[in-house]
Coordinates of C-alpha atoms and ligand atoms in Angstrom, one line a residue:
Chain I
M174 CA -86.6 84.6 63.8
A175 CA -87.5 88.3 64.2
K176 CA -90.9 89.2 63.0
K177 CA -91.0 91.1 59.6
K178 CA -92.3 94.6 60.0
V179 CA -95.2 95.5 57.4
L180 CA -96.6 98.9 57.0
L181 CA -100.3 98.7 55.7
V182 CA -101.4 101.9 53.9
D183 CA -105.1 101.8 52.9
D184 CA -108.1 103.9 53.4
E185 CA -110.3 101.1 53.8
E186 CA -110.4 100.7 57.5
S187 CA -112.3 97.5 58.1
L188 CA -109.8 95.9 55.5
T189 CA -106.7 96.8 57.2
K190 CA -107.7 95.6 60.5
L191 CA -108.5 92.3 59.0
I192 CA -105.4 92.0 57.0
K193 CA -103.4 92.9 60.1
L194 CA -105.3 90.0 62.2
N195 CA -104.6 87.9 59.6
L196 CA -101.0 88.4 58.9
E197 CA -100.1 88.6 62.5
A198 CA -102.0 85.5 63.3
T199 CA -99.4 83.6 61.1
G200 CA -96.9 84.4 63.7
Q201 CA -94.4 86.1 61.1
F202 CA -95.3 89.5 60.8
E203 CA -95.8 92.9 63.1
V204 CA -98.5 95.0 61.2
S205 CA -98.7 98.7 61.5
I206 CA -101.7 100.6 60.0
E207 CA -102.2 103.9 58.2
N208 CA -105.4 104.9 56.7
R209 CA -104.4 108.2 55.2
G210 CA -102.0 108.3 52.3
T211 CA -100.8 111.9 53.4
E212 CA -99.5 110.4 56.8
A213 CA -97.7 107.4 55.3
V214 CA -94.4 108.7 55.1
K215 CA -94.6 110.1 58.8
A216 CA -95.8 106.7 59.6
A217 CA -93.1 104.8 57.8
R218 CA -90.3 106.9 59.5
A219 CA -91.6 106.1 62.8
F220 CA -92.2 102.5 62.4
K221 CA -89.5 101.7 59.9
P222 CA -91.0 98.6 58.3
D223 CA -89.3 95.9 56.4
I224 CA -92.0 96.1 53.6
I225 CA -94.9 98.5 52.7
L226 CA -98.3 97.4 51.3
L227 CA -99.7 100.3 49.5
D228 CA -103.2 100.8 48.2
V229 CA -103.4 102.6 44.7
V230 CA -106.5 104.5 45.1
M231 CA -107.2 106.6 48.3
P232 CA -109.2 109.6 48.6
D233 CA -106.6 112.0 50.2
M234 CA -103.6 111.0 48.2
E235 CA -102.9 108.5 45.3
G236 CA -100.6 105.5 46.0
S237 CA -98.2 106.3 43.5
E238 CA -97.7 109.9 44.9
V239 CA -97.2 108.2 48.4
A240 CA -94.7 105.9 46.7
Q241 CA -92.9 108.8 45.1
R242 CA -92.6 110.5 48.4
L243 CA -91.4 107.2 50.3
K244 CA -88.5 106.8 47.5
E245 CA -87.4 110.6 47.9
D246 CA -86.9 109.9 51.8
G247 CA -83.3 108.9 52.3
A248 CA -84.0 106.2 54.9
L249 CA -87.2 104.7 53.3
K250 CA -86.2 104.5 49.5
S251 CA -84.7 101.0 50.0
V252 CA -87.9 99.7 51.6
P253 CA -89.9 97.5 48.8
I254 CA -93.5 98.4 48.1
I255 CA -96.0 96.2 47.0
F256 CA -99.1 98.1 45.7
L257 CA -102.6 96.7 46.4
T258 CA -105.1 97.4 43.6
A259 CA -108.7 96.9 42.8
T260 CA -108.6 98.0 39.1
V261 CA -106.1 95.5 37.8
T262 CA -107.1 91.9 37.7
A263 CA -105.1 89.1 39.2
E264 CA -104.7 87.5 35.9
E265 CA -103.2 90.8 34.6
V266 CA -100.9 91.1 37.1
S267 CA -99.5 87.5 37.0
Q268 CA -99.4 87.8 33.1
A269 CA -97.2 90.8 33.7
G270 CA -95.0 88.7 36.1
G271 CA -96.2 90.7 39.2
T272 CA -94.9 94.1 38.2
I273 CA -96.4 96.5 36.2
G274 CA -94.3 99.4 35.2
G275 CA -91.6 98.0 37.2
E276 CA -93.7 98.1 40.5
M277 CA -95.0 95.1 42.4
F278 CA -98.7 94.7 42.4
L279 CA -101.2 92.7 44.1
A280 CA -104.8 92.5 42.9
K281 CA -107.6 92.8 45.5
P282 CA -109.2 91.0 46.9
V283 CA -106.3 88.9 48.1
N284 CA -106.0 86.0 50.5
V285 CA -103.7 85.5 53.2
Q286 CA -101.5 82.9 51.5
Q287 CA -101.0 85.3 48.5
L288 CA -99.9 88.1 50.9
V289 CA -97.7 86.0 52.8
D290 CA -95.9 84.7 49.6
A291 CA -95.6 88.0 48.0
I292 CA -94.0 89.4 51.2
G293 CA -91.5 86.4 51.2
Q294 CA -90.4 87.0 47.9
H295 CA -89.1 90.7 48.7
V296 CA -88.3 90.4 52.5
H297 CA -85.5 87.7 53.6
Chain Q
M55 CA -173.7 139.3 -54.5
R56 CA -170.9 136.8 -54.1
P57 CA -169.6 135.4 -57.2
V58 CA -171.6 132.3 -58.3
H59 CA -170.2 129.4 -56.5
S60 CA -168.6 127.0 -59.1
L61 CA -171.0 123.9 -57.7
L62 CA -174.1 126.3 -58.3
K63 CA -173.0 127.0 -61.7
R64 CA -172.5 123.4 -62.6
Q65 CA -176.0 122.5 -61.5
L66 CA -177.7 125.4 -63.4
K67 CA -176.0 124.3 -66.4
R68 CA -176.8 120.5 -66.1
H69 CA -180.4 120.9 -64.9
L70 CA -181.5 124.1 -66.7
N71 CA -179.2 124.6 -69.5
V72 CA -178.2 128.1 -68.6
E73 CA -174.6 129.6 -68.1
D74 CA -175.6 132.8 -66.8
P75 CA -178.0 133.2 -63.8
G76 CA -179.0 136.7 -64.9
A77 CA -180.6 135.1 -67.8
L78 CA -183.2 133.5 -65.0
P79 CA -186.4 134.9 -64.0
P80 CA -185.9 137.7 -61.6
E81 CA -188.4 136.4 -58.8
W82 CA -185.8 133.2 -58.6
R83 CA -183.0 135.7 -57.6
P84 CA -183.4 135.7 -53.7
F85 CA -183.6 131.8 -54.0
L86 CA -180.4 131.3 -56.0
E87 CA -178.6 134.0 -53.8
S88 CA -179.3 132.0 -50.6
I89 CA -178.2 128.9 -52.1
N90 CA -175.2 130.5 -53.4
E91 CA -174.6 131.9 -49.9
A92 CA -174.9 128.3 -48.2
Y93 CA -172.4 126.8 -50.6
H94 CA -169.9 129.5 -49.7
Q95 CA -170.6 129.0 -46.1
S96 CA -170.1 125.3 -46.3
D97 CA -167.0 125.8 -47.9
A98 CA -165.9 128.1 -45.3
D99 CA -166.8 125.7 -42.5
R100 CA -164.9 122.9 -44.2
V101 CA -161.9 124.8 -44.2
M102 CA -162.2 125.5 -40.6
I103 CA -162.8 122.0 -40.0
E104 CA -159.9 120.8 -41.9
R105 CA -157.7 123.5 -40.2
S106 CA -158.7 122.7 -36.8
M107 CA -158.2 118.8 -37.6
E108 CA -154.7 119.6 -38.8
L109 CA -153.9 121.6 -35.7
S110 CA -155.2 119.1 -33.1
S111 CA -153.3 116.2 -35.0
Q112 CA -150.0 118.3 -34.6
E113 CA -150.7 119.0 -31.0
L114 CA -151.6 115.1 -30.5
L115 CA -148.2 114.4 -32.0
S116 CA -146.2 116.8 -29.9
I117 CA -148.0 115.7 -26.7
N118 CA -147.3 112.2 -27.6
A119 CA -143.4 113.2 -28.3
L120 CA -143.6 114.9 -24.8
T121 CA -144.8 112.0 -23.1
K122 CA -142.2 109.7 -24.8
E123 CA -139.5 112.1 -23.7
R124 CA -140.8 112.1 -20.2
E125 CA -141.0 108.3 -20.0
R126 CA -137.3 108.2 -21.6
R127 CA -136.2 110.6 -18.9
L128 CA -137.8 108.6 -16.0
R129 CA -136.5 105.3 -17.5
T130 CA -132.9 106.8 -17.5
L131 CA -133.3 108.0 -14.1
L132 CA -134.3 104.7 -12.9
E133 CA -131.6 102.9 -14.8
N134 CA -128.8 105.0 -13.6
V135 CA -129.5 105.8 -10.0
S136 CA -128.0 104.4 -7.1
L137 CA -131.4 103.3 -5.9
V138 CA -133.4 100.2 -6.2
A139 CA -136.4 100.4 -8.4
V140 CA -139.2 98.0 -8.7
G141 CA -142.3 98.1 -10.4
L142 CA -145.4 95.6 -9.4
D143 CA -148.4 94.9 -11.0
K144 CA -151.8 94.7 -9.2
D145 CA -151.2 91.1 -8.1
G146 CA -147.8 91.8 -6.9
R147 CA -145.8 90.5 -9.4
V148 CA -142.6 91.9 -10.7
E149 CA -143.1 94.1 -14.3
Y150 CA -139.9 96.2 -13.9
A151 CA -136.7 96.0 -11.9
N152 CA -134.0 98.4 -12.4
P153 CA -130.2 97.6 -13.1
F154 CA -129.2 98.7 -9.7
Y155 CA -131.6 96.2 -8.1
L156 CA -130.1 93.7 -10.2
K157 CA -126.8 94.5 -9.3
L158 CA -127.4 94.7 -5.6
T159 CA -129.2 91.4 -5.5
G160 CA -127.1 89.4 -8.2
F161 CA -130.5 88.4 -10.0
S162 CA -130.8 88.6 -13.5
E163 CA -134.1 90.1 -15.2
A164 CA -135.2 86.9 -16.1
D165 CA -134.9 85.6 -12.6
V166 CA -137.5 88.2 -11.4
L167 CA -139.8 89.3 -14.1
G168 CA -143.3 88.0 -13.7
Q169 CA -142.6 86.4 -10.3
P170 CA -144.5 87.1 -7.1
W171 CA -142.4 89.8 -5.5
F172 CA -143.5 89.2 -1.9
D173 CA -143.2 85.4 -2.1
R174 CA -139.6 85.2 -3.7
F175 CA -137.7 88.5 -2.8
V176 CA -139.0 89.8 0.6
V177 CA -138.1 88.4 4.0
G178 CA -141.3 87.9 5.7
G179 CA -143.0 86.8 2.3
T180 CA -146.6 87.0 1.7
G181 CA -148.8 88.0 4.4
G182 CA -145.8 89.9 5.9
Q183 CA -145.6 93.3 7.1
T184 CA -144.6 94.8 3.6
H185 CA -147.1 92.6 1.7
Q186 CA -149.8 94.1 3.9
A187 CA -148.3 97.7 3.4
F188 CA -148.8 96.9 -0.3
R189 CA -152.3 96.0 0.1
R190 CA -153.2 99.0 1.9
I191 CA -151.3 101.0 -0.9
M192 CA -153.8 99.4 -3.4
E193 CA -157.0 99.6 -1.5
S194 CA -156.6 102.9 0.2
E195 CA -154.4 104.8 -2.1
F196 CA -152.3 105.5 1.0
F197 CA -148.4 105.9 0.3
P198 CA -146.5 105.1 3.5
Q199 CA -142.8 105.2 3.4
Y200 CA -141.9 101.7 5.0
E201 CA -138.9 99.7 5.2
N202 CA -138.3 96.1 4.6
V203 CA -135.7 93.3 4.1
I204 CA -135.1 91.8 0.7
L205 CA -133.2 88.9 -0.1
R206 CA -130.0 88.6 -2.4
K207 CA -129.4 85.8 -4.8
D208 CA -127.0 84.2 -2.4
G209 CA -129.4 84.7 0.5
E210 CA -127.9 87.8 2.0
E211 CA -130.3 90.3 3.4
R212 CA -130.5 93.9 2.6
R213 CA -132.5 96.5 4.5
I214 CA -134.3 98.9 2.2
S215 CA -136.1 102.1 2.8
W216 CA -139.0 102.4 0.3
N217 CA -141.0 105.2 -1.3
T218 CA -144.0 103.9 -3.4
T219 CA -146.5 105.5 -5.9
L220 CA -149.5 103.9 -7.6
L221 CA -149.4 103.5 -11.5
R222 CA -152.6 104.0 -13.5
D223 CA -153.6 103.4 -17.0
E224 CA -155.4 106.1 -19.2
K225 CA -158.6 105.5 -17.6
G226 CA -157.2 106.2 -14.3
D227 CA -157.9 102.9 -13.0
I228 CA -154.8 101.5 -10.6
I229 CA -152.7 99.0 -12.5
G230 CA -149.7 98.6 -10.2
T231 CA -147.3 100.2 -8.0
L232 CA -143.6 101.8 -8.7
S233 CA -141.4 101.8 -5.5
I234 CA -137.9 103.6 -5.1
G235 CA -135.8 102.4 -2.4
E236 CA -132.6 103.3 -0.8
D237 CA -130.3 100.4 0.7
I238 CA -129.9 101.4 4.2
T239 CA -128.0 98.2 5.4
D240 CA -124.6 99.9 5.7
K241 CA -125.8 103.2 7.3
L242 CA -127.6 101.0 9.7
K243 CA -124.4 99.0 10.4
L244 CA -122.5 101.9 10.8
Q245 CA -125.0 103.5 13.2
Q246 CA -125.0 100.4 15.3
Q247 CA -121.2 100.3 15.4
M248 CA -121.4 103.8 16.7
I249 CA -123.7 102.9 19.3
D250 CA -121.7 99.7 20.2
N251 CA -118.5 102.0 20.4
E252 CA -120.4 104.5 22.7
K253 CA -121.7 101.4 24.7
A254 CA -118.2 99.9 25.0
R255 CA -116.6 103.5 26.2
T256 CA -119.3 103.8 29.1
I257 CA -118.7 100.2 30.2
A258 CA -115.0 101.1 30.4
Q259 CA -115.8 104.0 32.3
L260 CA -118.2 102.1 34.7
A261 CA -115.9 99.3 35.0
G262 CA -113.1 101.0 36.5
G263 CA -115.3 102.6 39.1
V264 CA -117.5 99.7 39.8
A265 CA -114.4 97.5 40.3
H266 CA -112.8 99.6 42.8
E267 CA -116.0 100.3 44.8
V268 CA -116.7 96.3 44.8
K269 CA -113.5 94.9 45.0
N270 CA -112.7 96.8 48.4
P271 CA -115.7 95.2 50.1
L272 CA -115.1 91.9 48.6
A273 CA -111.6 92.1 50.0
V274 CA -112.9 92.9 53.4
L275 CA -115.3 89.9 53.2
L276 CA -112.6 87.5 52.1
Q277 CA -110.1 88.7 54.8
G278 CA -113.0 88.2 57.4
L279 CA -113.8 84.8 56.3
E280 CA -110.4 83.7 56.2
Y281 CA -109.8 84.9 59.7
F282 CA -112.8 82.8 60.9
I283 CA -111.6 79.8 58.9
R284 CA -108.0 80.0 60.0
Q285 CA -108.4 81.1 63.6
I286 CA -111.5 79.5 65.1
D287 CA -111.7 76.0 66.1
F288 CA -115.2 74.7 65.2
G289 CA -114.7 71.3 66.9
D290 CA -117.2 68.7 65.7
N291 CA -119.4 71.3 64.2
K292 CA -119.3 70.8 60.3
I293 CA -121.8 73.2 59.2
I294 CA -120.2 76.3 59.9
P295 CA -116.8 75.7 58.0
A296 CA -119.1 74.6 55.1
I297 CA -121.0 77.9 55.2
L298 CA -117.9 79.8 55.4
K299 CA -116.6 78.1 52.5
D300 CA -119.6 78.6 50.6
M301 CA -119.5 82.4 51.4
Q302 CA -116.0 82.4 50.1
H303 CA -117.0 80.9 46.8
A304 CA -119.6 83.4 46.5
V305 CA -117.4 86.3 47.2
L306 CA -114.6 84.7 44.5
R307 CA -117.7 84.6 41.9
A308 CA -118.6 88.2 42.4
D309 CA -114.9 89.1 41.9
S310 CA -114.9 86.9 38.8
I311 CA -117.9 89.3 37.6
I312 CA -115.9 92.3 38.0
K313 CA -112.9 90.6 36.4
G314 CA -115.0 90.0 33.3
L315 CA -116.3 93.5 33.4
L316 CA -112.8 94.9 33.5
D317 CA -111.5 92.4 30.7
L318 CA -114.5 93.8 28.8
S319 CA -113.2 97.4 29.2
R320 CA -109.6 96.9 28.4
P321 CA -107.9 98.4 25.4
P322 CA -107.4 95.7 23.1
Q323 CA -103.8 94.2 23.4
M324 CA -103.7 92.0 20.3
S325 CA -101.1 89.9 19.1
L326 CA -101.9 89.3 15.7
K327 CA -100.6 86.3 13.6
P328 CA -101.4 84.5 10.6
E329 CA -103.4 81.6 11.9
N330 CA -105.5 78.5 10.3
I331 CA -108.8 78.7 12.4
N332 CA -109.3 75.0 12.2
P333 CA -106.7 74.0 14.9
I334 CA -107.9 76.7 17.2
L335 CA -111.5 75.3 17.2
E336 CA -110.1 71.8 17.9
N337 CA -108.0 73.2 20.8
S338 CA -110.9 74.9 22.1
Y339 CA -113.0 71.8 22.2
L340 CA -110.0 70.0 23.9
L341 CA -110.2 72.3 26.8
L342 CA -114.1 71.3 27.2
K343 CA -113.9 67.6 26.2
N344 CA -113.8 66.2 29.6
N345 CA -117.1 68.2 30.6
F346 CA -118.9 67.6 27.2
D347 CA -118.3 63.8 27.5
R348 CA -119.8 63.5 30.9
R349 CA -122.7 65.5 29.7
H350 CA -123.1 63.3 26.4
I351 CA -122.4 66.4 24.2
R352 CA -120.7 65.4 20.9
L353 CA -119.0 67.7 18.4
E354 CA -119.4 67.2 14.4
W355 CA -116.7 68.5 12.5
K356 CA -117.2 70.0 9.0
L357 CA -113.6 71.5 8.6
D358 CA -112.6 72.8 5.2
P359 CA -109.0 71.3 4.9
A360 CA -108.0 74.2 2.4
L361 CA -109.0 77.1 4.5
P362 CA -106.9 80.3 3.8
M363 CA -105.1 81.7 6.9
V364 CA -106.4 84.6 8.8
V365 CA -104.6 87.3 10.9
V366 CA -105.9 86.6 14.5
D367 CA -105.1 86.6 18.0
K368 CA -105.1 83.2 18.9
E369 CA -105.6 83.2 22.7
K370 CA -108.5 85.7 22.1
L371 CA -110.1 83.4 19.6
L372 CA -109.8 80.3 21.7
Q373 CA -111.9 82.4 24.2
V374 CA -114.5 83.2 21.4
F375 CA -114.9 79.6 20.7
I376 CA -115.0 78.6 24.5
N377 CA -117.6 81.0 25.1
L378 CA -119.7 79.9 21.9
F379 CA -119.0 76.1 22.8
N380 CA -120.4 76.9 26.5
N381 CA -123.4 78.5 25.5
A382 CA -124.2 75.7 23.1
S383 CA -123.7 73.1 25.6
E384 CA -125.7 75.1 28.3
A385 CA -128.5 75.2 26.1
M386 CA -128.7 71.4 25.7
S387 CA -131.0 69.3 27.9
Q388 CA -129.8 66.7 30.3
G389 CA -129.7 64.2 27.5
G390 CA -127.0 66.0 25.8
G391 CA -126.7 66.8 21.9
V392 CA -124.5 67.7 19.1
I393 CA -122.5 70.8 18.3
T394 CA -121.8 70.9 14.6
V395 CA -118.7 73.1 13.5
C396 CA -118.1 74.2 10.0
T397 CA -115.5 76.1 8.3
S398 CA -115.7 77.4 4.7
T399 CA -114.3 80.2 2.7
V400 CA -116.9 82.8 0.9
K401 CA -116.3 85.7 -1.5
S402 CA -117.2 89.1 -0.1
E403 CA -117.3 92.5 -1.1
G404 CA -113.6 93.2 -0.3
G405 CA -112.2 89.9 -0.8
H406 CA -112.5 86.7 0.9
C407 CA -113.9 85.7 4.3
V408 CA -113.3 82.7 6.4
V409 CA -116.5 81.5 7.9
T410 CA -117.1 79.6 11.1
V411 CA -120.6 78.2 11.9
I412 CA -121.3 76.8 15.1
E413 CA -124.7 75.1 15.2
D414 CA -126.4 73.4 18.2
T415 CA -129.3 71.2 18.9
G416 CA -130.2 73.1 22.2
S417 CA -133.3 75.0 23.2
G418 CA -132.5 77.8 20.8
I419 CA -133.0 81.6 21.7
P420 CA -136.1 82.9 22.7
P421 CA -137.3 85.4 20.1
D422 CA -138.2 88.1 22.9
V423 CA -134.6 88.2 24.2
M424 CA -132.9 87.8 20.9
S425 CA -132.4 91.6 20.5
R426 CA -130.5 91.6 24.1
I427 CA -128.1 88.5 23.9
F428 CA -125.3 90.8 23.3
D429 CA -125.8 93.4 26.0
P430 CA -123.5 93.1 28.9
F431 CA -125.1 91.3 31.7
F432 CA -127.8 90.0 29.8
T433 CA -128.4 86.3 30.8
T434 CA -131.2 83.9 31.0
K435 CA -128.9 81.8 33.4
R436 CA -129.1 84.2 36.4
G437 CA -128.6 82.0 39.5
Q438 CA -127.1 79.1 37.6
G439 CA -123.5 80.8 36.8
G440 CA -124.3 82.9 34.0
T441 CA -122.9 86.5 34.2
G442 CA -124.0 87.7 30.6
L443 CA -120.6 88.7 29.5
G444 CA -119.9 85.7 27.2
L445 CA -121.4 87.2 24.1
P446 CA -120.5 90.8 24.6
I447 CA -116.8 89.7 25.1
V448 CA -117.3 87.5 21.8
K449 CA -118.4 90.6 20.0
N450 CA -115.7 92.7 21.0
I451 CA -113.2 90.3 20.1
M452 CA -114.9 89.9 16.5
Q453 CA -114.8 93.5 16.1
L454 CA -111.3 93.8 17.0
H455 CA -110.3 91.5 14.2
G456 CA -112.5 93.4 11.8
G457 CA -115.1 90.2 11.8
T458 CA -118.6 89.8 12.5
I459 CA -121.0 87.6 14.5
E460 CA -124.5 86.7 13.9
I461 CA -126.7 84.5 15.7
R462 CA -130.2 83.2 14.8
N463 CA -132.2 80.1 15.4
R464 CA -132.5 77.3 13.3
K465 CA -135.6 76.0 11.8
E466 CA -134.9 72.5 13.1
G467 CA -134.3 74.2 16.6
G468 CA -131.2 75.2 18.3
A469 CA -128.9 78.1 17.7
H470 CA -126.8 79.1 14.6
V471 CA -123.8 81.2 15.1
R472 CA -121.9 82.6 12.0
L473 CA -118.4 84.2 12.5
E474 CA -116.8 86.1 9.8
F475 CA -113.2 86.8 9.5
P476 CA -111.9 88.8 6.5
V477 CA -108.8 87.2 4.7
R478 CA -106.7 90.2 4.3
K479 CA -103.9 90.4 1.7
I480 CA -100.2 90.0 2.5
N481 CA -99.3 93.5 2.4
Q482 CA -102.3 94.5 4.7
M483 CA -101.0 91.8 6.9
A484 CA -97.7 93.5 7.1
M485 CA -99.6 96.8 7.6
G486 CA -101.4 95.2 10.5
F487 CA -98.0 94.1 12.1
A488 CA -96.5 97.5 11.8
E489 CA -99.3 99.0 13.8
Q490 CA -98.8 96.3 16.4
G491 CA -95.4 97.8 16.8
Ligands
ATP629 N1 -126.4 78.6 21.9 C1 -127.3 79.1 22.3 N2 -128.6 78.5 22.7 C2 -129.5 79.1 23.5 N3 -129.5 80.5 24.0 C3 -128.2 81.0 23.9 C4 -127.1 80.5 23.4 N4 -126.2 81.6 23.3 C5 -126.5 82.6 24.1 N5 -127.9 82.2 24.6 C6 -128.6 83.3 25.1 O1 -127.9 84.4 25.2 C7 -127.6 84.8 26.5 C8 -126.6 85.7 26.8 O2 -125.3 84.8 26.5 P1 -124.0 85.0 27.2 O3 -122.9 84.2 26.7 O4 -123.5 86.5 26.9 O5 -124.2 85.1 28.8 P2 -124.5 83.7 29.6 O6 -124.1 82.6 28.7 O7 -125.8 83.8 30.2 O8 -123.4 83.9 30.8 P3 -121.7 83.7 30.8 O9 -121.4 83.4 29.3 O10 -121.3 85.1 31.1 O11 -121.5 82.7 31.5 C9 -127.8 83.5 27.2 O12 -128.0 83.5 28.6 C10 -128.8 82.6 26.5 O13 -130.1 83.0 27.0
MG630 MG1 -122.1 82.3 27.8

């Protein structure tokens, strides 16, 4: 089975490195990292991910704006996005059924299993 | 010469048998004249004395009327103001209490007149701060403005800001005091509410910022630990995996503190329904029962079966009761103890209130921390799992319900928590639902 391609957009470098390590260690994923929100669209075009994990609060560009641009891009608009958020609690996310305003959310800190499950729900 | 005074005439006739003094020897004349003069003079003096006496008695009368009028006005003032007025004699016994005081406290005149004021009607009683202030006033004639807390007949406390003046008798001796006071209880409550709102806003602002700054490092730690646990083969070494697990737990604990902080800062999303408080209390206990049984903590129920419904968010109330039950149980020693839960209805200003009292046989709250127990992050259980968010969350939820919470220590030891929920009228309930959308 082909590995699922995950684009991880988050300004916290050490976190992206570790998530990449952990996801790739499961043998199911190929992970690419982008630490700048402004470069996310370019990175996505180049990498052609199956799913994008996107941080909500980034210094150069908010996650919501990055998502907006991804959706405006013909080639990328159908790629599912999961937001990673530090300001919403896991409980609130799960009470809301995993989506807030139609978007999918994961509350930081996430563990590896939660990531794998969430990706599995959207990429088959 | 002046005309002969009638008294002189009468005496000349009686003793010398003369009608006309001119018939007497001329050498008597100067003598008779000076006597005549003396009679006239004494007449004039008498008239003057009489006049002045008449005058002064009129004056006295009018002064008296004036005093009466002043007294009457003062009395009308005291009878009609929305201020508490209390007169005490030298020994601190009540000589006068105005209608506003009686209305405020629910006492009748017969309840208070002649009674020792500080013993019976002031929190802190004889020897308390206010009693000392009274003594100072009596001794040094110094009139401090001071506050104290007085008791209503039903035991409720009202905070009063007093102005006191000395009363003297005609001789100028001190015979007692007259104090006029303003009931500042509600004003203070409002101030406290404003401070609380301000605090809540600050916390909300902080919470978002802190959550973001702290959760990212926590996420790094969690991912890193997970990498070690999943990827490294520690062979026979049991210690390292155990340490890593402990570290994982520590990270999750830190995360749960942030979660509490975020919860506290959330705009209220209430789902209000008319509920009976009793089953909510029982359900809260069921969630904790296993834990309580193990620790020999028993519940004693004194639930009013005829409790009226109150409009509340059931889930949020569960959290209130669980937090309070947990606090009670955490205050108990190894040997366990008893938590008494009592519900009842009381009459309040705007209608009725459902009251829930939760008492425990634990350690009670150290007096020096009493004022801080509602502060976010204040805990005496640091290092034992306390985050100090339990009571702030409880207070928050009570305020969202228009209710109140009061905590004090019981005389017998242990804590006494009193919750009050307003029982709203049906139409108010409907309005509440409409607001909810
Ligand atoms: N029933 C009680 N008996 C004795 N002390 C109490 C009681 N309830 C609260 N306290 C005191 O008030 C403090 C604050 O209580 P609060 O519930 O806010 O925080 P906590 O219990 O320390 O931590 P948390 O509830 O977040 O786990 C406690 O640490 C304790 O000192
Ligand atoms: Mg607590």
